[in-house]
PDB file of C-alpha atoms in Angstrom:
ATOM      1  CA  UNK A   1       0.000   0.000   0.000  1.00 85.00           C
ATOM      2  CA  UNK A   2       2.906   2.371   0.663  1.00 88.00           C
ATOM      3  CA  UNK A   3       4.127   1.964  -2.922  1.00 93.00           C
ATOM      4  CA  UNK A   4       0.613   2.683  -4.183  1.00 95.00           C
ATOM      5  CA  UNK A   5       0.323   5.802  -2.028  1.00 94.00           C
ATOM      6  CA  UNK A   6       3.689   7.075  -3.269  1.00 94.00           C
ATOM      7  CA  UNK A   7       2.774   6.384  -6.895  1.00 94.00           C
ATOM      8  CA  UNK A   8      -0.555   8.177  -6.433  1.00 95.00           C
ATOM      9  CA  UNK A   9       1.196  11.166  -4.865  1.00 92.00           C
ATOM     10  CA  UNK A  10       3.624  11.258  -7.779  1.00 92.00           C
ATOM     11  CA  UNK A  11       0.785  11.227 -10.309  1.00 92.00           C
ATOM     12  CA  UNK A  12      -1.263  13.910  -8.549  1.00 91.00           C
ATOM     13  CA  UNK A  13       1.804  16.015  -7.774  1.00 88.00           C
ATOM     14  CA  UNK A  14       2.982  15.890 -11.374  1.00 86.00           C
ATOM     15  CA  UNK A  15      -0.350  17.047 -12.787  1.00 85.00           C
ATOM     16  CA  UNK A  16      -1.499  19.406 -10.051  1.00 83.00           C
ATOM     17  CA  UNK A  17       1.788  20.547  -8.544  1.00 77.00           C
ATOM     18  CA  UNK A  18       3.658  21.043 -11.824  1.00 76.00           C
ATOM     19  CA  UNK A  19       1.243  21.351 -14.741  1.00 70.00           C
ATOM     20  CA  UNK A  20      -1.136  23.590 -12.837  1.00 65.00           C
ATOM     21  CA  UNK A  21       1.287  25.953 -11.092  1.00 68.00           C
ATOM     22  CA  UNK A  22       3.951  28.569 -11.769  1.00 71.00           C
ATOM     23  CA  UNK A  23       6.454  25.738 -11.919  1.00 69.00           C
ATOM     24  CA  UNK A  24       5.186  24.974 -15.411  1.00 70.00           C
ATOM     25  CA  UNK A  25       5.896  28.511 -16.587  1.00 69.00           C
ATOM     26  CA  UNK A  26       9.395  28.413 -15.133  1.00 74.00           C
ATOM     27  CA  UNK A  27      10.134  25.078 -16.782  1.00 72.00           C
ATOM     28  CA  UNK A  28       8.739  26.218 -20.136  1.00 70.00           C
ATOM     29  CA  UNK A  29      10.888  29.356 -19.977  1.00 69.00           C
ATOM     30  CA  UNK A  30      13.967  27.257 -19.333  1.00 75.00           C
ATOM     31  CA  UNK A  31      13.286  24.286 -21.620  1.00 75.00           C
ATOM     32  CA  UNK A  32      11.004  25.662 -24.306  1.00 73.00           C
ATOM     33  CA  UNK A  33       7.374  24.657 -24.793  1.00 70.00           C
ATOM     34  CA  UNK A  34       8.052  21.681 -27.056  1.00 73.00           C
ATOM     35  CA  UNK A  35      10.737  20.194 -24.839  1.00 79.00           C
ATOM     36  CA  UNK A  36       8.577  20.683 -21.754  1.00 73.00           C
ATOM     37  CA  UNK A  37       5.607  18.935 -23.342  1.00 77.00           C
ATOM     38  CA  UNK A  38       7.801  16.034 -24.391  1.00 82.00           C
ATOM     39  CA  UNK A  39       9.375  15.699 -20.952  1.00 80.00           C
ATOM     40  CA  UNK A  40       6.005  16.032 -19.237  1.00 79.00           C
ATOM     41  CA  UNK A  41       4.458  13.375 -21.481  1.00 84.00           C
ATOM     42  CA  UNK A  42       7.321  11.002 -20.704  1.00 90.00           C
ATOM     43  CA  UNK A  43       7.048  11.691 -16.973  1.00 86.00           C
ATOM     44  CA  UNK A  44       3.283  11.118 -17.144  1.00 89.00           C
ATOM     45  CA  UNK A  45       3.761   7.797 -18.930  1.00 93.00           C
ATOM     46  CA  UNK A  46       6.272   6.639 -16.318  1.00 93.00           C
ATOM     47  CA  UNK A  47       4.045   7.868 -13.494  1.00 92.00           C
ATOM     48  CA  UNK A  48       0.898   6.118 -14.690  1.00 93.00           C
ATOM     49  CA  UNK A  49       2.845   2.906 -15.324  1.00 95.00           C
ATOM     50  CA  UNK A  50       4.138   2.962 -11.754  1.00 94.00           C
ATOM     51  CA  UNK A  51       0.647   3.726 -10.469  1.00 95.00           C
ATOM     52  CA  UNK A  52      -0.953   0.816 -12.326  1.00 95.00           C
ATOM     53  CA  UNK A  53       1.771  -1.629 -11.279  1.00 94.00           C
ATOM     54  CA  UNK A  54       1.539  -0.505  -7.649  1.00 95.00           C
ATOM     55  CA  UNK A  55      -2.250  -0.882  -7.696  1.00 94.00           C
ATOM     56  CA  UNK A  56      -2.111  -4.372  -9.170  1.00 91.00           C
ATOM     57  CA  UNK A  57       0.351  -5.495  -6.499  1.00 91.00           C
ATOM     58  CA  UNK A  58      -1.094  -3.630  -3.518  1.00 91.00           C
ATOM     59  CA  UNK A  59      -2.737  -5.311  -0.571  1.00 92.00           C
ATOM     60  CA  UNK A  60      -6.281  -4.116  -0.093  1.00 93.00           C
ATOM     61  CA  UNK A  61      -9.122  -4.280   2.387  1.00 93.00           C
ATOM     62  CA  UNK A  62     -12.881  -3.833   1.994  1.00 94.00           C
ATOM     63  CA  UNK A  63     -14.184  -0.456   3.115  1.00 94.00           C
ATOM     64  CA  UNK A  64     -17.911  -0.697   2.361  1.00 94.00           C
ATOM     65  CA  UNK A  65     -20.518  -2.699   0.482  1.00 92.00           C
ATOM     66  CA  UNK A  66     -22.435  -1.069  -2.346  1.00 92.00           C
ATOM     67  CA  UNK A  67     -26.221  -1.608  -2.331  1.00 93.00           C
ATOM     68  CA  UNK A  68     -27.606  -2.778  -5.701  1.00 92.00           C
ATOM     69  CA  UNK A  69     -29.631   0.423  -6.098  1.00 93.00           C
ATOM     70  CA  UNK A  70     -26.467   2.511  -5.783  1.00 95.00           C
ATOM     71  CA  UNK A  71     -24.748   0.150  -8.196  1.00 94.00           C
ATOM     72  CA  UNK A  72     -27.275   0.993 -10.894  1.00 95.00           C
ATOM     73  CA  UNK A  73     -26.763   4.707 -10.246  1.00 96.00           C
ATOM     74  CA  UNK A  74     -23.036   4.175 -10.802  1.00 97.00           C
ATOM     75  CA  UNK A  75     -23.699   2.324 -14.062  1.00 96.00           C
ATOM     76  CA  UNK A  76     -25.814   5.266 -15.253  1.00 96.00           C
ATOM     77  CA  UNK A  77     -23.121   7.718 -14.165  1.00 97.00           C
ATOM     78  CA  UNK A  78     -20.635   5.898 -16.364  1.00 97.00           C
ATOM     79  CA  UNK A  79     -22.940   6.434 -19.334  1.00 97.00           C
ATOM     80  CA  UNK A  80     -22.705  10.163 -18.656  1.00 97.00           C
ATOM     81  CA  UNK A  81     -18.920   9.844 -18.420  1.00 97.00           C
ATOM     82  CA  UNK A  82     -18.706   8.090 -21.800  1.00 97.00           C
ATOM     83  CA  UNK A  83     -20.912  10.725 -23.440  1.00 97.00           C
ATOM     84  CA  UNK A  84     -18.868  13.557 -21.948  1.00 97.00           C
ATOM     85  CA  UNK A  85     -15.627  11.939 -23.089  1.00 96.00           C
ATOM     86  CA  UNK A  86     -16.951  11.364 -26.611  1.00 96.00           C
ATOM     87  CA  UNK A  87     -18.046  14.989 -26.743  1.00 94.00           C
ATOM     88  CA  UNK A  88     -14.645  16.162 -25.543  1.00 92.00           C
ATOM     89  CA  UNK A  89     -12.733  14.469 -28.349  1.00 91.00           C
ATOM     90  CA  UNK A  90     -15.264  15.423 -31.020  1.00 90.00           C
ATOM     91  CA  UNK A  91     -15.399  19.151 -30.210  1.00 85.00           C
ATOM     92  CA  UNK A  92     -12.682  21.811 -30.468  1.00 81.00           C
ATOM     93  CA  UNK A  93     -12.069  23.154 -26.978  1.00 79.00           C
ATOM     94  CA  UNK A  94      -9.886  26.089 -25.943  1.00 69.00           C
ATOM     95  CA  UNK A  95      -8.979  24.275 -22.719  1.00 70.00           C
ATOM     96  CA  UNK A  96      -7.419  21.380 -24.664  1.00 68.00           C
ATOM     97  CA  UNK A  97      -3.740  21.205 -25.614  1.00 63.00           C
ATOM     98  CA  UNK A  98      -3.099  22.582 -29.086  1.00 59.00           C
ATOM     99  CA  UNK A  99      -6.601  24.066 -29.469  1.00 61.00           C
ATOM    100  CA  UNK A 100      -5.995  27.457 -27.881  1.00 61.00           C
ATOM    101  CA  UNK A 101      -7.289  29.188 -31.008  1.00 62.00           C
ATOM    102  CA  UNK A 102     -10.816  28.021 -30.194  1.00 68.00           C
ATOM    103  CA  UNK A 103     -11.006  30.460 -27.273  1.00 74.00           C
ATOM    104  CA  UNK A 104     -12.575  33.187 -29.417  1.00 72.00           C
ATOM    105  CA  UNK A 105     -14.908  30.830 -31.281  1.00 76.00           C
ATOM    106  CA  UNK A 106     -18.537  30.259 -30.344  1.00 84.00           C
ATOM    107  CA  UNK A 107     -18.774  27.276 -27.963  1.00 86.00           C
ATOM    108  CA  UNK A 108     -20.417  24.368 -29.745  1.00 89.00           C
ATOM    109  CA  UNK A 109     -21.487  20.817 -29.022  1.00 90.00           C
ATOM    110  CA  UNK A 110     -20.645  19.536 -25.570  1.00 93.00           C
ATOM    111  CA  UNK A 111     -19.040  22.874 -24.674  1.00 92.00           C
ATOM    112  CA  UNK A 112     -22.513  24.358 -24.458  1.00 93.00           C
ATOM    113  CA  UNK A 113     -23.147  21.939 -21.591  1.00 94.00           C
ATOM    114  CA  UNK A 114     -19.754  22.172 -19.861  1.00 95.00           C
ATOM    115  CA  UNK A 115     -16.412  23.651 -20.863  1.00 92.00           C
ATOM    116  CA  UNK A 116     -14.570  20.725 -19.256  1.00 93.00           C
ATOM    117  CA  UNK A 117     -16.209  17.569 -20.660  1.00 95.00           C
ATOM    118  CA  UNK A 118     -13.014  15.495 -20.561  1.00 94.00           C
ATOM    119  CA  UNK A 119     -12.031  16.389 -17.005  1.00 95.00           C
ATOM    120  CA  UNK A 120     -15.589  15.827 -15.797  1.00 97.00           C
ATOM    121  CA  UNK A 121     -15.596  12.453 -17.569  1.00 97.00           C
ATOM    122  CA  UNK A 122     -12.412  11.406 -15.764  1.00 97.00           C
ATOM    123  CA  UNK A 123     -13.712  12.772 -12.456  1.00 97.00           C
ATOM    124  CA  UNK A 124     -16.906  10.745 -12.869  1.00 97.00           C
ATOM    125  CA  UNK A 125     -14.947   7.646 -13.868  1.00 97.00           C
ATOM    126  CA  UNK A 126     -12.705   7.957 -10.819  1.00 97.00           C
ATOM    127  CA  UNK A 127     -15.551   8.632  -8.394  1.00 97.00           C
ATOM    128  CA  UNK A 128     -17.668   5.780  -9.757  1.00 97.00           C
ATOM    129  CA  UNK A 129     -14.843   3.293  -9.308  1.00 97.00           C
ATOM    130  CA  UNK A 130     -13.922   4.533  -5.828  1.00 97.00           C
ATOM    131  CA  UNK A 131     -17.527   4.090  -4.707  1.00 96.00           C
ATOM    132  CA  UNK A 132     -18.268   0.961  -6.721  1.00 95.00           C
ATOM    133  CA  UNK A 133     -15.162  -1.032  -5.806  1.00 94.00           C
ATOM    134  CA  UNK A 134     -15.318  -0.135  -2.143  1.00 93.00           C
ATOM    135  CA  UNK A 135     -11.792  -1.218  -1.184  1.00 95.00           C
ATOM    136  CA  UNK A 136      -8.740   0.650   0.053  1.00 95.00           C
ATOM    137  CA  UNK A 137      -6.471   0.087  -2.954  1.00 95.00           C
ATOM    138  CA  UNK A 138      -9.155   1.212  -5.392  1.00 95.00           C
ATOM    139  CA  UNK A 139      -9.843   4.277  -3.260  1.00 97.00           C
ATOM    140  CA  UNK A 140      -6.211   5.339  -3.623  1.00 96.00           C
ATOM    141  CA  UNK A 141      -5.844   4.388  -7.299  1.00 97.00           C
ATOM    142  CA  UNK A 142      -9.081   5.793  -8.688  1.00 97.00           C
ATOM    143  CA  UNK A 143      -9.084   8.589  -6.137  1.00 97.00           C
ATOM    144  CA  UNK A 144      -5.827   9.839  -7.638  1.00 96.00           C
ATOM    145  CA  UNK A 145      -7.507  10.242 -11.028  1.00 96.00           C
ATOM    146  CA  UNK A 146     -10.547  11.879  -9.462  1.00 97.00           C
ATOM    147  CA  UNK A 147      -8.365  14.396  -7.625  1.00 95.00           C
ATOM    148  CA  UNK A 148      -6.293  15.140 -10.716  1.00 94.00           C
ATOM    149  CA  UNK A 149      -9.402  15.841 -12.783  1.00 94.00           C
ATOM    150  CA  UNK A 150     -11.280  17.790 -10.101  1.00 94.00           C
ATOM    151  CA  UNK A 151      -8.314  19.967  -9.140  1.00 92.00           C
ATOM    152  CA  UNK A 152      -7.340  20.357 -12.777  1.00 90.00           C
ATOM    153  CA  UNK A 153     -10.538  22.248 -13.617  1.00 92.00           C
ATOM    154  CA  UNK A 154      -9.822  25.502 -11.731  1.00 90.00           C
ATOM    155  CA  UNK A 155      -6.134  25.181 -12.547  1.00 86.00           C
ATOM    156  CA  UNK A 156      -6.809  24.916 -16.275  1.00 86.00           C
ATOM    157  CA  UNK A 157      -9.299  27.773 -16.165  1.00 88.00           C
ATOM    158  CA  UNK A 158      -6.678  29.998 -14.536  1.00 85.00           C
ATOM    159  CA  UNK A 159      -4.035  29.035 -17.101  1.00 82.00           C
ATOM    160  CA  UNK A 160      -6.291  29.762 -20.075  1.00 83.00           C
ATOM    161  CA  UNK A 161      -7.510  33.016 -18.519  1.00 84.00           C
ATOM    162  CA  UNK A 162      -3.940  34.217 -18.028  1.00 80.00           C
ATOM    163  CA  UNK A 163      -3.107  33.501 -21.668  1.00 80.00           C
ATOM    164  CA  UNK A 164      -5.832  35.779 -23.095  1.00 82.00           C
ATOM    165  CA  UNK A 165      -7.918  37.508 -20.399  1.00 88.00           C
ATOM    166  CA  UNK A 166     -10.295  39.309 -22.776  1.00 86.00           C
ATOM    167  CA  UNK A 167     -11.098  36.237 -24.867  1.00 85.00           C
ATOM    168  CA  UNK A 168     -11.402  34.154 -21.712  1.00 86.00           C
ATOM    169  CA  UNK A 169     -14.034  36.464 -20.234  1.00 89.00           C
ATOM    170  CA  UNK A 170     -16.184  35.993 -23.318  1.00 88.00           C
ATOM    171  CA  UNK A 171     -15.655  32.226 -23.365  1.00 88.00           C
ATOM    172  CA  UNK A 172     -16.365  31.844 -19.643  1.00 89.00           C
ATOM    173  CA  UNK A 173     -19.504  33.976 -19.938  1.00 91.00           C
ATOM    174  CA  UNK A 174     -20.949  31.567 -22.517  1.00 91.00           C
ATOM    175  CA  UNK A 175     -19.914  28.340 -20.773  1.00 92.00           C
ATOM    176  CA  UNK A 176     -19.920  26.751 -17.332  1.00 94.00           C
ATOM    177  CA  UNK A 177     -18.072  24.109 -15.361  1.00 95.00           C
ATOM    178  CA  UNK A 178     -21.264  22.667 -13.892  1.00 94.00           C
ATOM    179  CA  UNK A 179     -23.126  20.760 -16.617  1.00 94.00           C
ATOM    180  CA  UNK A 180     -26.030  22.792 -17.996  1.00 95.00           C
ATOM    181  CA  UNK A 181     -25.076  25.727 -15.752  1.00 94.00           C
ATOM    182  CA  UNK A 182     -24.786  28.216 -18.616  1.00 94.00           C
ATOM    183  CA  UNK A 183     -27.951  26.814 -20.200  1.00 94.00           C
ATOM    184  CA  UNK A 184     -29.928  27.184 -16.964  1.00 94.00           C
ATOM    185  CA  UNK A 185     -28.648  30.751 -16.583  1.00 93.00           C
ATOM    186  CA  UNK A 186     -29.747  31.646 -20.113  1.00 92.00           C
ATOM    187  CA  UNK A 187     -26.177  32.193 -21.315  1.00 92.00           C
ATOM    188  CA  UNK A 188     -26.265  29.321 -23.802  1.00 92.00           C
ATOM    189  CA  UNK A 189     -28.580  26.663 -25.184  1.00 93.00           C
ATOM    190  CA  UNK A 190     -28.520  22.954 -25.883  1.00 92.00           C
ATOM    191  CA  UNK A 191     -28.050  22.299 -29.604  1.00 91.00           C
ATOM    192  CA  UNK A 192     -29.204  18.709 -29.906  1.00 92.00           C
ATOM    193  CA  UNK A 193     -27.898  18.274 -33.449  1.00 93.00           C
ATOM    194  CA  UNK A 194     -24.402  19.212 -32.261  1.00 92.00           C
ATOM    195  CA  UNK A 195     -24.340  16.602 -29.489  1.00 94.00           C
ATOM    196  CA  UNK A 196     -26.309  13.811 -31.181  1.00 95.00           C
ATOM    197  CA  UNK A 197     -23.233  12.013 -32.522  1.00 95.00           C
ATOM    198  CA  UNK A 198     -21.258  12.183 -29.230  1.00 95.00           C
ATOM    199  CA  UNK A 199     -24.319  10.835 -27.413  1.00 96.00           C
ATOM    200  CA  UNK A 200     -24.583   7.900 -29.828  1.00 97.00           C
ATOM    201  CA  UNK A 201     -20.834   7.198 -29.712  1.00 97.00           C
ATOM    202  CA  UNK A 202     -20.834   7.412 -25.920  1.00 97.00           C
ATOM    203  CA  UNK A 203     -23.831   5.098 -25.667  1.00 97.00           C
ATOM    204  CA  UNK A 204     -22.233   2.500 -27.949  1.00 98.00           C
ATOM    205  CA  UNK A 205     -18.903   2.683 -26.078  1.00 97.00           C
ATOM    206  CA  UNK A 206     -20.711   2.373 -22.728  1.00 97.00           C
ATOM    207  CA  UNK A 207     -22.673  -0.672 -23.904  1.00 97.00           C
ATOM    208  CA  UNK A 208     -19.507  -2.261 -25.284  1.00 96.00           C
ATOM    209  CA  UNK A 209     -17.694  -1.723 -21.986  1.00 96.00           C
ATOM    210  CA  UNK A 210     -20.578  -3.265 -20.044  1.00 95.00           C
ATOM    211  CA  UNK A 211     -20.319  -6.313 -22.288  1.00 94.00           C
ATOM    212  CA  UNK A 212     -16.531  -6.690 -22.337  1.00 95.00           C
ATOM    213  CA  UNK A 213     -15.708  -5.479 -18.823  1.00 94.00           C
ATOM    214  CA  UNK A 214     -15.889  -8.995 -17.283  1.00 94.00           C
ATOM    215  CA  UNK A 215     -13.539 -10.510 -19.859  1.00 93.00           C
ATOM    216  CA  UNK A 216     -11.085  -7.583 -19.751  1.00 92.00           C
ATOM    217  CA  UNK A 217     -11.038  -6.817 -16.037  1.00 91.00           C
ATOM    218  CA  UNK A 218     -12.452  -9.999 -14.531  1.00 89.00           C
ATOM    219  CA  UNK A 219     -15.458  -8.398 -12.853  1.00 90.00           C
ATOM    220  CA  UNK A 220     -18.913  -7.359 -14.011  1.00 90.00           C
ATOM    221  CA  UNK A 221     -19.832  -3.696 -13.540  1.00 91.00           C
ATOM    222  CA  UNK A 222     -23.496  -4.645 -13.165  1.00 89.00           C
ATOM    223  CA  UNK A 223     -24.947  -5.019  -9.654  1.00 87.00           C
ATOM    224  CA  UNK A 224     -25.859  -8.564  -8.578  1.00 81.00           C
ATOM    225  CA  UNK A 225     -29.474  -9.538  -9.122  1.00 74.00           C
TER     226      UNK A 225
END
């Protein structure tokens, strides 16, 4: 468990303590943006490899039992996570690496619902697995991803805002972190045609994962009947 805790701290520290702080700016100034991104990608790959290996070899203990009704809620939450993730990769987003030019564009697709569909998808995925697995090792492993995604949202907002404050104010005024927040406030609308394909792709991916999860991971995500 100690190795797992250290690996989780490394992962969270790398993404929250480096990527989301002034340390990133200092490193970029010294190394150059391209070299920093390459080094950070390599460090991330090493970190996640260590985290997975530590999780697979960690001793664990049950923390709680999940009632079947809650289990079905978690299954439904994963559908939302798949849809959000599909929308994140199918929509240009100013908060994504290499898509900074989209900051001045009109938010479309899933961005009308939330400006952080990918981070919310990972946060949901992490939270669902912490709750659903109900053991100490899973709490550390999946909790690390949940923390990285949840803490990454305000950090990423601050980084994008600092890059172009005027454009950011317009983008932030038309979007929200909380799903449907901007829509409920009358600052945007749901364009169903723009999100139809991500919804279908997310639904298909979710159904496929439900089917193949037992053979890939050795456990069914569905609650016992």
